[in-house]
Each structure stands twice: as structure tokens, then as C-alpha cells.
XYZ file of C-alpha atoms in Angstrom:
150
model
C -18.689 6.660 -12.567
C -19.964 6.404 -9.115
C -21.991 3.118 -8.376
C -24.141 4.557 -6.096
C -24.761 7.858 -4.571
C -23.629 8.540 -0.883
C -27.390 10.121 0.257
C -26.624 10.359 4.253
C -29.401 10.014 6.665
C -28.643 10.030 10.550
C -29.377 6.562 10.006
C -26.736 6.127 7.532
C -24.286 7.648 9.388
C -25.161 5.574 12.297
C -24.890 2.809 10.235
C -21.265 3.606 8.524
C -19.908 4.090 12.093
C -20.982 0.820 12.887
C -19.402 -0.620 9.872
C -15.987 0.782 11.410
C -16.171 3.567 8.934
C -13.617 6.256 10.246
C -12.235 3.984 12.990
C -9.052 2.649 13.545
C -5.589 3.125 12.341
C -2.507 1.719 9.951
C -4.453 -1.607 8.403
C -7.485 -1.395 10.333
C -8.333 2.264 9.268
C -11.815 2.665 7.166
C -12.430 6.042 5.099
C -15.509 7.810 5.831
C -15.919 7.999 1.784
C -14.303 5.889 -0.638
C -13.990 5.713 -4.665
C -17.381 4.482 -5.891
C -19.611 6.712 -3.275
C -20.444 9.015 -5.238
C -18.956 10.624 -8.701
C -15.695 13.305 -8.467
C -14.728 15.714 -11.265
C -10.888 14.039 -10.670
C -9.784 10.575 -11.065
C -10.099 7.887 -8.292
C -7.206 6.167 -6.977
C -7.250 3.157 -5.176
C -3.672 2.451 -3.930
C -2.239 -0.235 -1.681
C -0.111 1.141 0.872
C 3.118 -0.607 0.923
C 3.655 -0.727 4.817
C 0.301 -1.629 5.666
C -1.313 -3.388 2.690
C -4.848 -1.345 2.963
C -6.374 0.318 -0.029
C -6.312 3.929 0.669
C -8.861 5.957 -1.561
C -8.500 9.038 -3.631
C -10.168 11.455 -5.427
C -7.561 13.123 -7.379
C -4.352 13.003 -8.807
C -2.842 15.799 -6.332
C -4.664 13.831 -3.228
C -2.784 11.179 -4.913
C 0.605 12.429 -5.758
C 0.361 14.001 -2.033
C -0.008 10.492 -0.712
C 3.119 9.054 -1.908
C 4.917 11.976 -0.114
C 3.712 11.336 3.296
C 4.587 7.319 2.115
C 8.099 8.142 1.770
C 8.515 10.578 5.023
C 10.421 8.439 7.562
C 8.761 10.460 10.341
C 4.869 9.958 9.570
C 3.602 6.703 11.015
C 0.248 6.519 9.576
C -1.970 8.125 7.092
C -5.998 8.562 6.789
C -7.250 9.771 4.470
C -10.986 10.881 3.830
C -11.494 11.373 7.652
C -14.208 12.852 8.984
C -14.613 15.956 11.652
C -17.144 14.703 14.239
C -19.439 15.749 15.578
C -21.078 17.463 13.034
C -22.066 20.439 14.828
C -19.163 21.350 15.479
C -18.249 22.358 11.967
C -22.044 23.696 12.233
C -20.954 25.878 15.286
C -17.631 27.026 13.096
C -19.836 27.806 9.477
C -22.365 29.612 12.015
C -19.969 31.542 13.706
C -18.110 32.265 10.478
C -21.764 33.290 8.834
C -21.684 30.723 5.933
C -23.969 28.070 5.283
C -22.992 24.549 6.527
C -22.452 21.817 3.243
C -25.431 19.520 2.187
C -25.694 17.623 -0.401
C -28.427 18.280 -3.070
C -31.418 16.264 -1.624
C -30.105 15.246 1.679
C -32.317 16.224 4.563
C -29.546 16.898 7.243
C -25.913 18.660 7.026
C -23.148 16.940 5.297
C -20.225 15.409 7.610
C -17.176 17.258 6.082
C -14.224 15.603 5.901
C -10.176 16.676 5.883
C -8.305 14.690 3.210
C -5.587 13.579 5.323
C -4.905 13.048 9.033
C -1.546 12.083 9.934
C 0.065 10.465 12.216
C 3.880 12.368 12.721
C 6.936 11.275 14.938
C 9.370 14.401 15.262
C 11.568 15.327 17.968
C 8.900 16.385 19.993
C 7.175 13.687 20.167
C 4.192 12.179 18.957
C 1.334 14.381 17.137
C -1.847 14.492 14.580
C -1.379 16.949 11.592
C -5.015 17.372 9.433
C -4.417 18.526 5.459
C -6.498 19.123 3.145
C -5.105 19.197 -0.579
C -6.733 21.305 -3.589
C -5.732 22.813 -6.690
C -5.899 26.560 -6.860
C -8.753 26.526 -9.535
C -10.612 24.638 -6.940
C -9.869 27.314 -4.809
C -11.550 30.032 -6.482
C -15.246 27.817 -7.110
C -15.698 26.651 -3.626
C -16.660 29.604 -2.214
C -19.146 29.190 0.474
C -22.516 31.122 0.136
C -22.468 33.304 3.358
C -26.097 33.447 4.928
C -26.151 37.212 4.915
């Protein structure tokens, strides 16, 4: 159960970014949301990363599972999870342009910053590179459809 429910305001944004929410990498790294902002149909998993020693935060046992994968890869570097796609209108601009409405949360006055579940940091052959994933079960799939505005 949550402790608290994650109501942004532009102030509240404002304020997480300032808290080094989002910013950083490896130990330094902050979610944007973390177990205990709000409630999640899934379990919460807080797990200490073994290279780094930060807490990285969950919200399901596939998001999870998916983690230790990406722990285990010799070529990814660094994980985030939880990040968030600034600014927020762009993903306005992309629902707009895609006709669907952009996510807010029930009684929030402003749009919702979405977030991927995982941005990675990836050493290949080619060199150094960000990969964003997001992780969900199929039945998740099928009732998350966005509301288009027409």
C-alpha cells in the first residue's frame, strides 16, 4: 500500500527535479517514481544493485525479473529505471499527433510525465549507446488502450 499519493503539480515537478529526481547515473541515479508513490496492481521491488549498491525500484515481478537480465549482460553499463521523457510536451505533441488523449492522473490539474521503465546504458561493438524499454505483460496490453479524442 502506497504511503502517499504522487498528485503532480508543476510545482511538484519542479520540486522532484530539484531533489535530483531523474538525474544522474550508476549510484547517483534517482527514479522519477519509486515504490511507495503511489499504489500498483503488481508487487514492488526494491533491489540493491550489486555493482552499484543503489536501490533500484519496481513495480512488478516482470520489471523485476527483466532487471536481473540487464544485471547479468556484460555489455550494459548502467540501468534506470522509472525514467522520465521530458519535456512533457513532447509526448503531448506525439498523443496529439497520434489523436489520443495525453495520461493524467485522476484529479491532477496538468498532464502526467510518462515514464519508460528502463533506459540503458549499452557498450557493443559500435560503440557507446542509450536503449529505452518498456516491459508489460500481454494482459496489460489489451486494458491500456488509450481513449482516442475522436
Amino acid at each position: 500500500m502506497a504511503r502517499k499519493a504522487l498528485k503532480l503539480t508543476e510545482k511538484k515537478i519542479a520540486d522532484m527535479i530539484q531533489a535530483g529526481r531523474s538525474q544522474g547515473e550508476g549510484a547517483d541515479y534517482q527514479p522519477w517514481i519509486q515504490v511507495g508513490n503511489f499504489s500498483s496492481e503488481g508487487r514492488g521491488h526494491r533491489i540493491a544493485d550489486i555493482h552499484t549498491g543503489r536501490i533500484h525500484h519496481f513495480f512488478s515481478d516482470l520489471e523485476a525479473s527483466y532487471y536481473y537480465i540487464l544485471a547479468w549482460a556484460d555489455q550494459v553499463i548502467d540501468i534506470r529505471e522509472q525514467y522520465p521523457l521530458f519535456p512533457v510536451s513532447d509526448t503531448e505533441d506525439i498523443t496529439q499527433a497520434l489523436g489520443y488523449r495525453h495520461p493524467r492522473a485522476p484529479g491532477n490539474a496538468i498532464n502526467e510525465v510518462m515514464t519508460t521503465d528502463f533506459l540503458i546504458t549499452v557498450q557493443d561493438a559500435s560503440g557507446t549507446h542509450l536503449e529505452a524499454r518498456h516491459v508489460k505483460y500481454e494482459k496489460g496490453l489489451e486494458k491500456t488502450k488509450r481513449n482516442r479524442k475522436t
